[in-house]
Amino acid sequence: MKKIADWLELFRFPNIFTIVADIAAAMLLAKTATMLDPESIHVVWALAIILPASFCLYFAGMVLNDVWDFDEDALERPERPLPSGRISRHTAFRAGVALIVVGTLLWGVAACWAKDPLALLVCVGALVCAIVAYDKSLKKTLLGPPLMGVCRGLNILAALCFYLPIASIGEEPRFLFPAVVALYIAGVTFYSRLETDEERERFGWKALLPALLFMAAGFGTLYYFGEKYIASQPTAQVLVVEGWRWTILVVFLGVMIIMRALGGYFAGARRVRRVMKQAIFMLFFIDAAVVFAACGLVYASAILALILPAMILGHFWYST
């Protein structure tokens, strides 16, 4: 049982619910475009194949990240599973490779039923390349945080391609959803460079400024998504509660996390680590906001409810 707990810690298991929220939000967006029956084969495959495929690639990214960060973690985070010796580095590497293989194969199976199988496979191939490139060589570079955002966005884009043809990307506002998450996660990843006192000394405003800009860009794109969705869908749910409430919702979420990020930076590395967990959990609110615009309050509340198990498990395993 202890060994299982060690692996769940290595996987950053509480974050798995953000993947569920992302995929569920993509599915619900597609539902409004294709009028999917909740009991249709598409929804069954989404739950049975797309979610496990996404889990595998996400876990692979977490595992390989720690494999290639072993020396740094041995100095700065010696309590983690690999530097503490609870899981061997060699075993973790093999597990990471196996997870990539299984995740890719599962996505390949999903492509057999996809609306746009070629686009889905291209997204998955690009996602695998981005995961390896980020973990192995680009994490510490200026390209690292945007690449992490791209990883998250590509996973959502692949899920959307299961339901929608990518040829409609120019006029289909639903394809803005991956961009929202990609930009926001890029900002969060820049902010993660401030989690230790040494990193704060080294990066300082050079990490804080792009973090805030990318986060703001993510929320700006979220607002634009709502505006575009209203224009393309006369019955969009945001119209039911009046468009100005959408503006207030997006501004409130954006200002809240940006102010917390600023406060954390000036309060020190320990506070930054707390804000990082809050920033990751903000994904639930972003996904819920997108679903609220497209499907209404009931579905949005279901997405938001996923934060509860993530918070509970977050008391046992770290999220960053």
Coordinates of C-alpha atoms in Angstrom, one line a residue:
M1 CA 0.0 0.0 0.0
K2 CA 2.9 2.4 0.8
K3 CA 4.4 1.7 -2.6
I4 CA 1.1 2.7 -4.3
A5 CA 1.0 5.9 -2.3
D6 CA 4.6 6.7 -3.5
W7 CA 3.5 6.3 -7.1
L8 CA 0.4 8.4 -6.6
E9 CA 2.7 11.1 -5.1
L10 CA 5.0 10.9 -8.1
F11 CA 2.0 11.2 -10.4
R12 CA 0.7 14.4 -8.6
F13 CA -2.5 12.5 -8.3
P14 CA -4.8 15.3 -7.0
N15 CA -4.3 17.0 -10.4
I16 CA -5.9 14.1 -12.2
F17 CA -9.3 15.8 -11.6
T18 CA -8.2 18.8 -13.6
I19 CA -7.8 16.4 -16.6
V20 CA -11.3 15.1 -16.0
A21 CA -12.6 18.6 -15.9
D22 CA -10.8 19.5 -19.2
I23 CA -12.1 16.5 -21.0
A24 CA -15.6 16.8 -19.6
A25 CA -15.7 20.5 -20.6
A26 CA -14.6 19.6 -24.1
M27 CA -17.2 16.9 -24.4
L28 CA -20.0 19.2 -23.2
L29 CA -18.9 21.9 -25.6
A30 CA -19.1 19.4 -28.4
K31 CA -22.5 18.3 -27.1
T32 CA -23.9 21.7 -27.9
A33 CA -22.5 21.5 -31.4
T34 CA -23.5 18.0 -32.3
M35 CA -26.4 17.4 -30.0
L36 CA -24.8 14.3 -28.6
D37 CA -27.0 12.0 -26.6
P38 CA -25.4 11.5 -23.1
E39 CA -25.8 7.8 -23.6
S40 CA -24.4 7.7 -27.1
I41 CA -21.3 5.7 -28.1
H42 CA -19.3 8.9 -28.4
V43 CA -19.8 9.7 -24.7
V44 CA -19.1 6.2 -23.7
W45 CA -15.8 6.2 -25.6
A46 CA -14.9 9.6 -24.1
L47 CA -15.1 8.1 -20.7
A48 CA -13.7 4.7 -21.5
I49 CA -10.8 5.7 -23.7
I50 CA -10.1 9.4 -23.9
L51 CA -9.9 9.9 -20.1
P52 CA -7.4 6.9 -19.5
A53 CA -5.4 8.0 -22.6
S54 CA -5.1 11.6 -21.1
F55 CA -4.2 10.2 -17.7
C56 CA -1.4 8.1 -19.1
L57 CA 0.2 10.9 -21.0
Y58 CA -0.2 13.3 -18.0
F59 CA 1.3 10.8 -15.6
A60 CA 4.1 10.1 -18.1
G61 CA 4.9 13.8 -18.1
M62 CA 5.0 14.0 -14.3
V63 CA 7.2 10.9 -14.0
L64 CA 9.7 11.8 -16.7
N65 CA 9.9 15.4 -15.3
D66 CA 11.2 13.9 -12.0
V67 CA 13.5 11.5 -13.7
W68 CA 15.3 14.2 -15.6
D69 CA 15.1 16.6 -12.6
F70 CA 16.6 14.0 -10.3
D71 CA 19.8 15.9 -9.4
E72 CA 18.0 19.2 -8.8
D73 CA 15.3 17.5 -6.6
A74 CA 18.1 15.7 -4.6
L75 CA 19.3 19.1 -3.5
E76 CA 16.0 21.1 -3.3
R77 CA 13.3 18.5 -2.7
P78 CA 15.0 15.4 -1.2
E79 CA 11.7 14.2 0.3
R80 CA 10.2 13.4 -3.1
P81 CA 9.8 9.7 -4.2
L82 CA 12.9 9.5 -6.5
P83 CA 15.6 11.4 -4.5
S84 CA 14.4 9.7 -1.3
G85 CA 14.9 6.3 -2.9
R86 CA 11.3 5.2 -2.4
I87 CA 11.1 4.7 -6.2
S88 CA 14.2 4.0 -8.3
R89 CA 15.1 6.4 -11.1
H90 CA 15.4 3.5 -13.6
T91 CA 12.0 2.1 -12.6
A92 CA 10.4 5.5 -13.0
F93 CA 11.9 6.0 -16.4
R94 CA 10.6 2.7 -17.6
A95 CA 7.2 3.5 -16.2
G96 CA 7.2 6.9 -17.9
V97 CA 8.0 5.3 -21.3
A98 CA 5.3 2.7 -20.8
L99 CA 2.7 5.3 -20.0
I100 CA 3.5 7.2 -23.2
V101 CA 3.2 4.0 -25.2
V102 CA -0.1 3.0 -23.6
G103 CA -1.5 6.6 -23.8
T104 CA -0.6 6.9 -27.4
L105 CA -2.2 3.5 -28.2
L106 CA -5.4 4.4 -26.4
W107 CA -5.6 7.7 -28.4
G108 CA -5.0 5.6 -31.5
V109 CA -8.0 3.4 -30.7
A110 CA -10.1 6.5 -30.0
A111 CA -9.2 7.8 -33.4
C112 CA -11.1 4.9 -35.0
W113 CA -14.4 6.6 -33.8
A114 CA -13.2 10.2 -34.1
K115 CA -14.9 12.9 -36.2
D116 CA -11.5 14.0 -37.4
P117 CA -9.1 11.1 -36.8
L118 CA -6.1 12.6 -38.7
A119 CA -6.2 15.8 -36.7
L120 CA -6.6 13.9 -33.5
L121 CA -3.5 11.7 -34.2
V122 CA -1.5 14.8 -35.2
C123 CA -2.4 16.4 -31.9
V124 CA -1.4 13.4 -30.0
G125 CA 1.9 13.0 -31.8
A126 CA 2.7 16.7 -31.2
L127 CA 1.6 16.2 -27.5
V128 CA 4.0 13.3 -27.0
C129 CA 6.9 15.3 -28.6
A130 CA 6.1 18.3 -26.5
I131 CA 6.0 16.3 -23.3
V132 CA 9.5 14.8 -24.0
A133 CA 11.0 18.0 -25.2
Y134 CA 9.7 19.9 -22.1
D135 CA 10.8 17.3 -19.6
K136 CA 14.2 16.5 -21.1
S137 CA 15.6 19.8 -22.4
L138 CA 13.4 22.8 -22.6
K139 CA 11.9 23.1 -19.1
K140 CA 14.5 25.6 -17.9
T141 CA 14.5 27.7 -21.0
L142 CA 12.2 30.6 -22.0
L143 CA 10.3 28.2 -24.2
G144 CA 9.5 25.8 -21.3
P145 CA 6.4 27.4 -19.8
P146 CA 4.7 28.1 -23.2
L147 CA 5.5 24.5 -24.1
M148 CA 3.8 23.2 -21.0
G149 CA 0.8 25.3 -21.9
V150 CA 0.8 23.8 -25.4
C151 CA 0.9 20.3 -23.8
R152 CA -2.3 21.0 -21.9
G153 CA -4.0 22.7 -24.9
L154 CA -3.1 19.9 -27.3
N155 CA -4.8 17.3 -25.0
I156 CA -8.0 19.3 -25.0
L157 CA -7.7 19.9 -28.8
A158 CA -7.4 16.2 -29.4
A159 CA -10.5 15.6 -27.3
L160 CA -12.4 18.2 -29.4
C161 CA -11.2 16.6 -32.6
F162 CA -12.9 13.4 -31.4
Y163 CA -16.2 15.3 -31.8
L164 CA -15.6 18.1 -34.3
P165 CA -13.8 18.5 -37.6
I166 CA -10.7 20.8 -37.2
A167 CA -11.6 22.3 -40.6
S168 CA -14.1 24.4 -38.8
I169 CA -11.5 25.9 -36.5
G170 CA -11.7 29.3 -38.1
E171 CA -15.4 29.9 -37.4
E172 CA -15.9 27.5 -34.5
P173 CA -15.5 29.3 -31.1
R174 CA -15.2 26.0 -29.2
F175 CA -11.7 25.7 -30.6
L176 CA -10.7 28.7 -28.5
F177 CA -11.0 26.6 -25.3
P178 CA -7.6 24.9 -25.8
A179 CA -6.0 28.3 -26.3
V180 CA -7.6 29.6 -23.0
V181 CA -6.1 26.7 -21.0
A182 CA -2.7 26.8 -22.9
L183 CA -2.1 30.5 -22.2
Y184 CA -3.2 30.2 -18.6
I185 CA -1.0 27.1 -17.9
A186 CA 2.0 28.9 -19.5
G187 CA 1.5 31.7 -16.9
V188 CA 1.2 29.2 -14.1
T189 CA 4.4 27.4 -15.2
F190 CA 6.3 30.7 -15.3
Y191 CA 5.1 31.4 -11.8
S192 CA 6.3 27.9 -10.6
R193 CA 9.8 29.2 -11.2
L194 CA 9.4 31.2 -8.0
E195 CA 8.6 28.2 -5.7
T196 CA 12.0 28.3 -3.8
D197 CA 14.1 31.1 -2.4
E198 CA 16.9 30.2 -4.8
E199 CA 14.6 30.4 -7.8
R200 CA 13.1 33.7 -6.6
E201 CA 16.7 35.1 -6.4
R202 CA 17.5 33.8 -9.9
F203 CA 14.4 34.6 -11.8
G204 CA 12.5 37.3 -9.9
W205 CA 10.5 39.6 -12.1
K206 CA 11.7 37.8 -15.2
A207 CA 9.4 34.9 -14.2
L208 CA 6.7 37.0 -12.5
L209 CA 6.0 39.4 -15.3
P210 CA 5.5 36.7 -18.1
A211 CA 3.5 34.7 -15.5
L212 CA 1.0 37.6 -15.0
L213 CA 0.9 38.4 -18.7
F214 CA 0.2 34.9 -19.8
M215 CA -2.5 34.4 -17.1
A216 CA -4.1 37.7 -18.2
A217 CA -4.0 36.5 -21.8
G218 CA -5.7 33.3 -20.8
F219 CA -8.6 35.2 -19.2
G220 CA -8.7 37.6 -22.0
T221 CA -9.1 34.7 -24.4
L222 CA -11.8 33.2 -22.1
Y223 CA -13.7 36.5 -22.4
Y224 CA -13.3 36.5 -26.1
F225 CA -14.6 32.9 -26.2
G226 CA -17.8 33.9 -24.5
E227 CA -18.3 36.9 -26.8
K228 CA -17.7 34.7 -29.9
Y229 CA -19.9 32.0 -28.6
I230 CA -22.8 34.4 -28.0
A231 CA -22.4 35.7 -31.5
S232 CA -22.4 32.2 -33.0
Q233 CA -25.1 30.7 -30.8
P234 CA -28.2 32.9 -30.3
T235 CA -29.3 30.6 -27.5
A236 CA -26.0 30.7 -25.6
Q237 CA -26.6 30.3 -21.9
V238 CA -24.7 33.5 -21.0
L239 CA -27.6 35.4 -22.7
V240 CA -30.0 33.8 -20.3
V241 CA -28.3 35.5 -17.4
E242 CA -27.4 38.6 -19.4
G243 CA -24.0 39.2 -21.1
W244 CA -22.6 41.6 -18.5
R245 CA -22.5 38.8 -15.9
W246 CA -20.1 36.9 -18.2
T247 CA -17.8 40.0 -18.1
I248 CA -18.0 40.2 -14.3
L249 CA -17.3 36.4 -13.9
V250 CA -14.2 36.4 -16.1
V251 CA -12.8 39.7 -14.6
F252 CA -13.4 38.4 -11.1
L253 CA -11.6 35.1 -11.7
G254 CA -8.7 36.8 -13.5
V255 CA -8.2 39.5 -10.9
M256 CA -8.5 37.1 -8.0
I257 CA -5.7 34.8 -9.2
I258 CA -3.4 37.5 -10.4
M259 CA -3.7 39.4 -7.1
R260 CA -2.9 36.2 -5.2
A261 CA 0.1 35.6 -7.5
L262 CA 1.4 39.1 -6.8
G263 CA 0.8 38.8 -3.0
G264 CA 2.5 35.4 -3.0
Y265 CA 5.6 36.8 -4.8
F266 CA 6.1 39.5 -2.2
A267 CA 5.3 37.3 0.7
G268 CA 8.0 34.7 -0.1
A269 CA 8.6 31.2 -1.6
R270 CA 6.4 29.4 0.9
R271 CA 3.4 31.6 0.0
V272 CA 4.2 31.1 -3.7
R273 CA 3.9 27.3 -3.2
R274 CA 0.4 27.8 -1.7
V275 CA -0.6 30.1 -4.5
M276 CA 0.6 27.5 -7.0
K277 CA -1.9 25.0 -5.7
Q278 CA -4.6 27.6 -5.9
A279 CA -3.5 28.5 -9.5
I280 CA -3.7 24.9 -10.6
F281 CA -7.2 24.5 -9.0
M282 CA -8.3 27.6 -10.9
L283 CA -8.5 25.3 -13.9
F284 CA -11.7 24.0 -12.4
F285 CA -13.2 27.5 -12.4
I286 CA -12.0 28.1 -16.0
D287 CA -13.5 24.8 -17.3
A288 CA -16.7 25.5 -15.4
A289 CA -16.9 29.0 -16.9
V290 CA -16.6 27.6 -20.4
V291 CA -19.3 25.0 -19.7
F292 CA -21.5 27.7 -18.1
A293 CA -21.4 29.7 -21.3
A294 CA -22.3 26.7 -23.4
C295 CA -24.5 24.5 -21.3
G296 CA -25.7 26.4 -18.3
L297 CA -25.3 26.4 -14.5
V298 CA -26.1 22.7 -13.8
Y299 CA -23.4 21.3 -16.0
A300 CA -21.0 24.0 -14.8
S301 CA -21.7 23.1 -11.2
A302 CA -20.9 19.4 -12.0
I303 CA -17.5 20.5 -13.4
L304 CA -16.8 22.7 -10.4
A305 CA -17.7 19.9 -8.0
L306 CA -14.5 18.0 -9.2
I307 CA -12.5 20.5 -7.1
L308 CA -13.6 18.7 -3.9
P309 CA -11.8 15.4 -4.3
A310 CA -8.8 17.3 -5.7
M311 CA -8.7 19.4 -2.5
I312 CA -9.1 16.4 -0.2
L313 CA -6.4 14.4 -1.9
G314 CA -4.2 17.6 -2.0
H315 CA -3.8 17.2 1.7
F316 CA -2.0 13.9 1.2
W317 CA 0.0 14.5 -2.0
Y318 CA 1.6 17.6 -3.5
S319 CA 0.3 19.1 -6.7
T320 CA 3.4 20.8 -8.2

